[in-house]
Amino acid sequence: MNDIRCLFVGLILLGVLKTGYSEKSCSCNNKWKLVATTNETGNVTQGSKTELIQAVLNGAELRIQLASSGYLTSVQNIQVLNDNVCVQALFHISKASYDAFQENAYWWFLYVCSSGRTNIARYYVGEYVSAGRSEVDYAIKWFIRPMQNVALEQTGENSVMSGNIVDLINDVESGSDVRIVSSRNGYSVEMDSVEVSTDRSLVVGQSVFYISTTVDDASNYKFENNSYWWFTNWATDSTVHASFWNIGEHVSRGNNVYKFPIKWYTESCWQLAYQHDASGNQVQGSLEFLRSAIKAGHRLKIVYGDRTSVEPDDINIRNGHVTAFIFRMIGKNPQNIKAFDNGVWDWRMITTTGTETTLKVNYGEYIEQGRSNSNIEAKWFVDTRHWKQVLVNSNTGSIISGSKSDLIEAINAGSRVRYLLEFPGKDTVAIKEADNLAISGNNVGAMHVRSVSKGSAHGNNYEYRFAVEPYFYFTISSTTGKVDMSRWTVGNHQNRGHSNSQAKIKWFVN
Ligand SMILES: *[C@@H]1O[C@H](CO)[C@@H](O)[C@H](O)[C@H]1NC(C)=O
Ligand SMILES: *[C@@H]1O[C@H](CO)[C@@H](O)[C@H](O)[C@H]1NC(C)=O
Ligand SMILES: *[C@@H]1O[C@H](CO)[C@@H](O)[C@H](O)[C@H]1NC(C)=O
């Protein structure tokens, strides 16, 4: 990427936000690269599988598109198997059409290999009951984006490191994404959250979304028959603590501790937008800058308690204050940040008022382990990548600006897609990132599966509290303004309603 283009993007950001971004690195402007297209029989019809494998082993981010339908999805983890790459794409709920869920919701877990084979496991939401399995052959487009830095490398056996843990800690504390590659087993995964120990001698990254697998043959992995989740904590002393739980029920399948060689990759496309103390007073940056960056499509990362970095699953802006909703954390042993507690979700919401609200609930059943409200200091980072607004549709589906074809073009180029939802008469703007995107004619449906119900905090116009019997809610937001919502009680296969409403939606791509 040449300097003129970097400067150009910097100026666009200046224009949109009227505040300067520090352009830390020109590689923050890298686009997704279509590195290979594989067909139903695993033949490469464009690009190179070797280049795909090299990119994965060098820590690249990856997105995949089903070539026949244009269905684009995030992937939760990546595995190299001999001459092929297999990925788990787990964030899908069963649909009746591109813009509506089915009534009896099930998870649609995909294990997609560049051999052409895709293994599909379906489980009803909230219970350990299979809704069927199948195998299909898909042609796949593989999009990659390299990570910039190897912050730290460990051999596994005796924890010898090259690189410096201080570099890794600095990157974590400046909002960087963190990805690990375990070269011995060809496994690559982005950390869902990262914690630095109080004495700053250890970094532990947590990964929540991996389902147990077996090797099918020399080219394919598949989900195990009696699949279970692997929750893993990856530590800079080379240990990996794993905790295994049946899908959809609170039944332990054991735990283990491994020693793996781990490479830690980071990027530095982030800047501090706002920092407040535990009373919600400004320390650095500005709340207005944070709000405008989020409303211009930028990703958000929070570093709270001076130790933990996490990207929220949902964001709301309510009467000027920002709330980050964090659902991608599993509780850790209070005595040992490398180890797990007993299969407990550790959910929290943090508001720029300086309030943190938590809910701990057993994974796979509704048994609460505690709630709290407290004051917390936090740093709010926004990414410095270029997010382009491609479309604004009104709540009746008319086009206010941009075009649907620009959005579809961006999807076909592998882009991440974020969107802002404004419902008429509500004091809240909701911001989401698409977990998957379906194209239907000239319309697009963006699915988001990572939401939990909440209520307003009593007598407070900014904050939220977790609901009493909370439900997960899945949404499909489409370019017609329709927002389809399917609700399921946390920990049970209990339907809490399926409905739809209309919203004005601003669409951003990167
Ligand atoms: C995949 O590509 C190969 C080589 O181009 C071709 O021979 C094969 O028929 C293709 N398979 C399908 C299902 O299109
Ligand atoms: C690709 O296609 C050819 C036939 O066109 C076939 O012999 C070969 O096994 C296919 N598979 C791969 C992975 O190249
Ligand atoms: C796994 O399930 C499939 C399909 O239901 C069945 O054919 C196969 O025998 C099962 N394998 C094991 C090891 O149980």
XYZ file of C-alpha atoms and ligand atoms in Angstrom:
552
model
C 0.000 0.000 0.000
C 1.588 3.277 -0.998
C 1.744 6.446 1.068
C -0.580 8.486 -1.128
C -3.412 6.076 -0.496
C -2.759 6.078 3.258
C -2.897 9.839 3.331
C -6.058 9.814 1.260
C -7.869 7.511 3.712
C -6.657 9.622 6.613
C -8.223 12.671 5.028
C -11.563 10.960 4.498
C -11.658 10.091 8.193
C -10.788 13.676 9.026
C -13.686 14.848 6.927
C -16.220 12.475 8.452
C -15.281 12.902 12.074
C -13.738 16.364 12.093
C -11.121 14.890 14.389
C -7.819 13.391 13.375
C -7.053 9.709 13.487
C -3.460 8.842 14.047
C -2.744 6.668 11.037
C -0.494 4.251 12.857
C 0.112 1.954 9.968
C -0.766 1.927 6.309
C -1.544 -1.784 6.532
C -4.643 -0.731 8.501
C -5.989 0.200 5.069
C -5.510 -3.288 3.663
C -8.567 -4.690 1.977
C -9.677 -8.287 2.182
C -7.842 -10.325 -0.395
C -9.551 -13.136 -2.285
C -6.683 -15.576 -1.948
C -8.370 -18.687 -3.347
C -11.626 -19.986 -4.745
C -12.172 -23.718 -4.348
C -14.922 -25.619 -6.123
C -17.208 -28.431 -4.959
C -14.543 -31.044 -5.648
C -11.821 -29.054 -3.910
C -10.125 -27.888 -7.095
C -8.691 -24.406 -7.018
C -10.456 -22.382 -9.696
C -8.741 -19.118 -8.765
C -5.779 -18.216 -6.544
C -3.825 -20.770 -4.547
C -4.453 -23.125 -1.633
C -0.771 -22.940 -0.721
C -1.032 -19.192 -0.328
C -4.201 -19.648 1.751
C -2.428 -22.105 4.075
C 0.624 -19.860 4.392
C -1.567 -16.894 5.266
C -3.414 -18.899 7.936
C -0.170 -20.131 9.512
C 1.054 -16.522 9.515
C -1.925 -15.445 11.582
C -4.166 -13.917 8.880
C -7.809 -13.152 9.562
C -10.187 -15.106 7.349
C -13.721 -14.760 6.014
C -15.527 -17.125 3.659
C -18.269 -16.795 1.086
C -20.352 -19.605 -0.396
C -19.727 -18.974 -4.073
C -23.104 -20.194 -5.335
C -25.328 -18.008 -3.131
C -23.038 -15.158 -2.058
C -23.663 -16.046 1.613
C -20.785 -14.413 3.528
C -19.869 -15.464 7.054
C -17.438 -14.769 9.835
C -15.381 -17.773 10.909
C -14.657 -18.580 14.542
C -11.525 -20.715 14.146
C -9.235 -22.123 11.472
C -7.447 -25.446 11.142
C -4.933 -26.567 8.537
C -5.145 -30.241 7.604
C -2.447 -31.388 5.167
C -3.173 -29.526 1.907
C -6.466 -28.055 3.043
C -7.894 -25.458 5.380
C -11.023 -26.150 7.437
C -12.945 -23.477 9.334
C -15.767 -23.508 11.857
C -18.415 -20.914 10.986
C -20.775 -21.201 13.944
C -22.919 -18.065 14.051
C -26.070 -19.051 12.169
C -29.663 -19.624 13.301
C -32.109 -21.496 11.055
C -34.028 -19.298 8.660
C -37.266 -19.418 6.680
C -35.954 -16.866 4.172
C -33.138 -14.357 3.806
C -34.942 -11.921 6.153
C -36.841 -14.194 8.587
C -36.083 -16.940 11.118
C -37.801 -20.310 11.311
C -40.227 -20.791 14.198
C -38.366 -23.652 15.894
C -34.878 -22.177 15.976
C -31.782 -24.322 15.739
C -28.092 -23.534 15.420
C -26.598 -24.293 12.061
C -22.922 -25.075 12.702
C -20.736 -25.274 9.589
C -17.371 -26.996 9.287
C -16.158 -25.840 5.882
C -13.085 -27.347 4.208
C -11.249 -26.256 1.094
C -11.608 -29.871 -0.070
C -15.143 -28.879 -1.061
C -16.714 -30.742 1.851
C -18.857 -28.951 4.427
C -20.033 -30.818 7.489
C -23.207 -29.394 9.069
C -24.438 -30.036 12.619
C -27.770 -28.624 13.789
C -28.779 -28.243 17.433
C -32.004 -26.731 18.765
C -31.333 -23.512 20.637
C -31.022 -24.033 24.397
C -30.893 -27.852 24.529
C -28.635 -30.779 23.639
C -30.931 -32.111 20.934
C -29.753 -32.615 17.390
C -31.845 -31.183 14.579
C -29.947 -33.295 12.078
C -26.594 -33.529 10.395
C -25.549 -33.475 6.804
C -22.677 -33.108 4.411
C -22.743 -30.900 1.368
C -20.217 -29.819 -1.235
C -19.712 -26.073 -1.501
C -17.545 -23.899 -3.705
C -15.906 -21.379 -1.376
C -14.248 -18.000 -1.742
C -11.497 -17.528 0.840
C -10.728 -13.944 1.876
C -7.746 -13.124 4.075
C -6.227 -10.095 5.732
C -2.755 -10.387 7.306
C -2.041 -9.494 10.923
C 0.833 -7.033 11.262
C 3.022 -8.160 14.131
C 4.274 -11.306 15.779
C 4.393 -9.930 19.311
C 5.606 -13.103 20.980
C 6.586 -16.652 20.068
C 6.915 -19.634 22.376
C 8.255 -23.112 21.765
C 5.816 -24.904 24.060
C 8.194 -27.378 25.738
C 10.124 -25.067 28.020
C 8.366 -21.765 27.465
C 11.356 -20.221 25.709
C 10.187 -17.079 24.032
C 11.311 -14.834 21.296
C 9.825 -11.396 21.284
C 8.853 -9.608 24.417
C 5.845 -9.933 26.667
C 5.952 -6.167 27.215
C 5.227 -5.665 23.495
C 2.259 -7.981 23.711
C 0.949 -6.235 26.841
C 1.362 -2.833 25.173
C -0.605 -4.031 22.161
C -3.358 -5.506 24.366
C -3.571 -2.264 26.345
C -3.889 -0.209 23.164
C -6.908 -2.147 21.961
C -5.226 -4.454 19.437
C -6.894 -7.607 18.171
C -4.951 -10.657 19.361
C -4.753 -13.901 17.408
C -2.833 -17.036 18.297
C -1.434 -19.665 15.977
C -0.490 -23.029 17.361
C 1.870 -24.213 14.644
C 2.157 -27.829 15.818
C -1.506 -28.473 15.083
C -2.010 -25.771 12.455
C -4.688 -24.044 14.510
C -5.445 -20.329 14.408
C -8.024 -18.401 16.417
C -8.718 -14.835 17.470
C -8.927 -14.278 21.211
C -12.404 -13.229 22.362
C -10.944 -11.469 25.403
C -7.452 -10.967 26.776
C -6.411 -10.461 30.376
C -3.079 -9.220 31.727
C -2.067 -10.524 35.167
C -1.809 -7.950 37.984
C 1.978 -8.359 38.172
C 2.150 -8.011 34.366
C 4.113 -11.238 33.969
C 1.438 -13.183 32.105
C -1.126 -12.643 29.354
C -4.104 -14.980 28.996
C -6.354 -14.933 25.939
C -9.716 -16.679 26.004
C -11.463 -18.397 23.110
C -15.094 -19.416 23.537
C -16.268 -20.706 20.136
C -14.867 -24.092 19.145
C -16.815 -27.347 18.782
C -15.176 -30.755 19.150
C -14.189 -32.482 15.935
C -12.708 -35.627 14.492
C -10.606 -36.183 11.408
C -12.841 -37.541 8.667
C -10.130 -38.325 6.134
C -6.879 -36.803 4.865
C -8.654 -33.658 3.645
C -11.534 -33.114 6.063
C -12.466 -32.531 9.630
C -16.025 -33.029 10.833
C -17.956 -32.353 14.029
C -18.059 -35.209 16.493
C -21.333 -37.079 16.877
C -21.736 -36.037 20.487
C -20.271 -32.610 20.039
C -19.227 -30.390 22.888
C -17.781 -26.915 23.256
C -14.139 -26.311 24.017
C -13.628 -23.161 26.059
C -9.882 -22.434 26.091
C -7.528 -20.061 27.923
C -4.240 -19.528 26.050
C -1.427 -18.270 28.302
C 1.986 -16.819 27.545
C 3.607 -19.571 29.622
C 2.483 -21.940 26.792
C -0.265 -23.576 28.830
C -3.735 -23.996 27.394
C -6.525 -24.724 29.854
C -9.571 -26.301 28.212
C -13.040 -26.790 29.670
C -15.517 -29.035 27.798
C -19.315 -28.674 27.896
C -22.127 -30.361 26.000
C -23.797 -28.098 23.484
C -26.906 -26.542 25.028
C -26.829 -28.189 28.457
C -24.881 -27.805 31.669
C -23.110 -31.151 31.447
C -19.345 -31.172 31.783
C -17.283 -33.301 29.447
C -14.164 -32.779 31.530
C -11.204 -30.471 31.239
C -7.557 -30.624 30.328
C -4.325 -28.639 30.344
C -2.052 -28.705 27.311
C 1.339 -27.245 26.455
C 1.485 -25.876 22.942
C 3.926 -23.760 20.973
C 2.001 -20.509 20.501
C 2.620 -17.507 18.289
C 0.865 -14.321 19.332
C -0.170 -11.977 16.517
C -1.374 -8.420 16.981
C -2.247 -5.402 14.847
C -2.303 -1.766 15.865
C -5.247 -0.272 14.027
C -6.794 1.224 17.164
C -6.789 4.503 18.998
C -8.036 5.651 22.376
C -11.280 7.573 21.931
C -12.323 8.062 25.537
C -11.207 7.165 29.024
C -13.212 7.746 32.183
C -12.583 7.049 35.842
C -14.805 4.934 38.074
C -17.114 7.903 38.688
C -17.580 8.359 34.959
C -15.434 11.494 34.813
C -13.428 12.130 31.670
C -9.711 11.346 31.939
C -8.631 11.440 28.274
C -10.302 11.784 24.890
C -13.935 12.742 24.567
C -17.290 11.028 24.795
C -18.413 12.966 21.748
C -15.523 11.611 19.686
C -16.301 8.071 20.867
C -19.965 8.456 19.905
C -19.216 9.903 16.490
C -16.669 7.179 15.696
C -19.138 4.436 16.664
C -21.873 6.131 14.637
C -19.483 6.241 11.663
C -19.264 2.428 11.799
C -16.012 1.945 13.701
C -15.417 -1.126 15.829
C -15.110 -0.680 19.575
C -12.731 -2.308 22.050
C -12.843 -1.806 25.809
C -9.979 -2.181 28.232
C -11.532 -2.204 31.704
C -10.159 -2.595 35.196
C -6.772 -1.833 33.591
C -6.392 -5.516 32.730
C -8.989 -6.953 30.382
C -9.498 -6.168 26.714
C -12.659 -7.272 24.910
C -14.717 -6.324 21.868
C -18.389 -5.921 22.797
C -20.989 -8.120 21.088
C -23.554 -5.320 21.006
C -23.432 -1.558 21.473
C -26.202 0.888 22.363
C -26.060 4.647 22.497
C -28.801 5.978 24.764
C -29.273 9.687 25.420
C -25.617 10.295 24.599
C -24.031 7.558 26.730
C -22.514 4.426 25.218
C -23.132 0.956 26.642
C -21.007 -2.010 25.594
C -22.605 -5.453 26.013
C -20.141 -8.302 26.497
C -21.424 -11.872 26.137
C -18.300 -13.654 24.894
C -16.674 -14.446 28.227
C -16.643 -17.613 30.323
C -15.899 -17.152 34.028
C -12.389 -17.810 35.235
C -11.088 -19.187 38.489
C -10.733 -16.141 40.792
C -7.407 -17.554 42.073
C -5.931 -18.372 38.679
C -6.619 -16.384 35.509
C -5.389 -19.317 33.394
C -8.070 -21.680 34.722
C -11.852 -21.811 34.359
C -14.604 -21.705 36.893
C -17.339 -24.304 36.593
C -18.831 -23.514 33.159
C -20.314 -20.098 33.936
C -21.120 -17.283 31.512
C -19.528 -14.041 32.679
C -21.684 -11.367 31.066
C -21.304 -7.667 31.623
C -22.384 -4.308 30.351
C -20.264 -1.232 30.760
C -21.642 2.282 30.320
C -19.625 5.479 29.842
C -21.318 6.724 33.056
C -18.757 4.473 34.804
C -21.211 1.706 35.701
C -20.561 -1.980 35.184
C -23.419 -4.470 35.536
C -22.676 -8.186 35.570
C -24.638 -11.412 35.378
C -23.140 -14.831 35.944
C -25.231 -17.776 34.819
C -24.377 -21.439 34.355
C -23.575 -22.359 30.788
C -26.429 -24.492 29.355
C -29.098 -23.956 32.045
C -30.665 -21.020 33.808
C -29.053 -20.989 37.246
C -27.733 -17.626 38.321
C -24.402 -17.423 40.095
C -24.650 -13.743 40.885
C -25.384 -10.223 39.717
C -23.611 -6.994 40.545
C -23.498 -3.267 39.850
C -20.309 -1.397 40.483
C -18.222 1.549 39.358
C -15.471 0.924 36.874
C -12.830 2.880 35.036
C -12.517 2.010 31.359
C -10.664 2.911 28.192
C -12.693 2.924 24.996
C -10.772 2.307 21.762
C -12.088 2.646 18.208
C -10.469 1.076 15.187
C -8.650 3.300 12.691
C -9.636 1.227 9.680
C -11.685 2.744 6.926
C -15.418 2.115 7.311
C -17.400 3.289 4.340
C -21.085 4.138 4.616
C -22.597 2.461 1.562
C -26.337 2.632 2.214
C -28.962 4.239 4.421
C -32.466 2.826 4.216
C -35.490 4.362 5.917
C -37.714 2.371 8.249
C -40.118 1.860 5.351
C -37.343 0.534 3.125
C -36.824 3.531 0.868
C -33.238 4.477 0.066
C -32.119 7.663 1.807
C -28.570 7.543 0.491
C -26.099 5.189 -1.123
C -27.171 2.043 -2.937
C -27.951 -1.584 -2.257
C -25.651 -2.658 -5.072
C -22.684 -1.004 -3.301
C -23.475 -3.058 -0.212
C -23.730 -6.247 -2.273
C -20.487 -5.416 -4.058
C -18.754 -5.005 -0.685
C -20.159 -8.359 0.496
C -18.816 -10.000 -2.651
C -15.414 -8.504 -1.801
C -15.437 -10.209 1.624
C -16.061 -7.059 3.712
C -16.989 -6.890 7.346
C -20.383 -5.187 7.657
C -21.612 -3.089 10.593
C -24.934 -1.296 10.885
C -26.773 1.231 13.001
C -30.426 0.624 13.818
C -32.771 3.491 14.673
C -36.301 2.526 15.642
C -38.918 5.275 15.442
C -39.763 6.771 18.843
C -36.879 5.060 20.695
C -34.189 6.981 22.614
C -31.604 4.362 21.626
C -29.379 3.662 18.652
C -28.230 0.027 18.405
C -24.988 -0.859 16.620
C -24.224 -4.399 15.452
C -21.814 -6.292 13.268
C -23.187 -8.922 10.906
C -22.275 -12.494 11.868
C -23.425 -13.574 8.427
C -24.927 -11.902 5.353
C -27.393 -13.320 2.844
C -28.128 -11.779 -0.540
C -31.587 -12.114 -2.096
C -32.107 -10.326 -5.389
C -31.101 -6.742 -4.676
C -31.650 -7.059 -0.914
C -29.412 -8.125 1.940
C -30.235 -9.718 5.295
C -27.633 -9.338 8.068
C -27.864 -11.799 10.944
C -26.580 -11.080 14.436
C -26.755 -13.884 17.025
C -24.967 -12.323 20.017
C -27.612 -10.465 22.023
C -29.186 -10.931 25.462
C -32.304 -9.111 26.682
C -32.010 -6.232 29.085
C -34.199 -3.636 30.720
C -33.694 0.017 31.545
C -32.030 0.785 34.848
C -34.730 2.117 37.160
C -34.699 5.913 37.281
C -31.716 6.104 34.909
C -31.942 7.355 31.326
C -28.557 6.027 30.192
C -27.884 2.568 31.608
C -29.358 -0.918 31.384
C -29.732 -3.914 33.669
C -29.998 -7.599 32.777
C -33.607 -8.763 32.610
C -34.997 -11.093 35.282
C -35.553 -14.140 33.071
C -33.295 -13.109 30.223
C -33.582 -14.424 26.708
C -31.173 -14.538 23.808
C -32.467 -12.618 20.850
C -31.360 -13.233 17.316
C -31.948 -10.593 14.659
C -31.945 -10.369 10.891
C -31.788 -6.754 9.746
C -32.483 -6.263 6.088
C -32.178 -3.508 3.531
C -35.991 -3.252 3.420
C -35.836 -1.891 6.986
C -37.305 -5.103 8.387
C -35.744 -6.371 11.615
C -36.836 -9.935 12.357
C -36.333 -11.055 15.956
C -36.452 -14.549 17.487
C -36.220 -14.835 21.287
C -35.174 -17.871 23.313
C -34.885 -18.169 27.101
C -31.278 -18.349 28.274
C -30.534 -21.974 29.182
C -33.757 -23.529 27.808
C -35.399 -24.389 24.518
C -38.265 -22.058 25.348
C -39.667 -19.737 22.679
C -40.164 -16.193 23.954
C -41.636 -14.901 20.743
C -40.864 -14.174 17.134
C -41.792 -10.792 15.700
C -40.550 -8.092 13.409
C -40.366 -4.340 13.326
C -38.996 -1.671 11.014
C -35.870 0.445 11.490
C -33.862 3.052 9.700
C -30.524 1.347 9.022
C -27.130 2.798 8.149
C -24.777 0.262 6.592
C -20.965 0.430 6.834
C -18.379 -1.817 5.206
C -14.696 -2.454 5.795
C -13.810 -28.272 -10.285
O -12.739 -27.850 -11.077
C -12.102 -28.916 -11.782
C -10.867 -28.358 -12.455
O -11.144 -27.119 -13.034
C -13.084 -29.537 -12.747
O -12.470 -30.601 -13.437
C -14.265 -30.040 -11.954
O -15.265 -30.557 -12.827
C -14.876 -28.925 -11.133
N -15.905 -29.482 -10.278
C -17.134 -29.005 -10.263
C -18.099 -29.688 -9.366
O -17.472 -28.026 -10.919
C -9.142 -31.624 -9.409
O -9.668 -32.039 -10.657
C -9.059 -33.154 -11.260
C -9.861 -33.516 -12.499
O -10.161 -32.378 -13.231
C -8.952 -34.331 -10.317
O -8.176 -35.353 -10.896
C -8.349 -33.910 -8.991
O -8.309 -35.002 -8.100
C -9.180 -32.775 -8.422
N -8.923 -32.454 -7.043
C -7.941 -31.661 -6.543
C -7.945 -31.471 -5.076
O -7.108 -31.110 -7.223
C -22.329 -40.864 14.031
O -23.577 -40.574 13.461
C -23.744 -41.109 12.162
C -25.060 -40.582 11.604
O -26.054 -40.552 12.574
C -23.683 -42.616 12.215
O -23.818 -43.152 10.920
C -22.348 -43.042 12.813
O -22.295 -44.423 12.988
C -22.122 -42.359 14.158
N -20.772 -42.647 14.602
C -20.481 -42.971 15.846
C -19.036 -43.226 16.133
O -21.328 -43.069 16.703
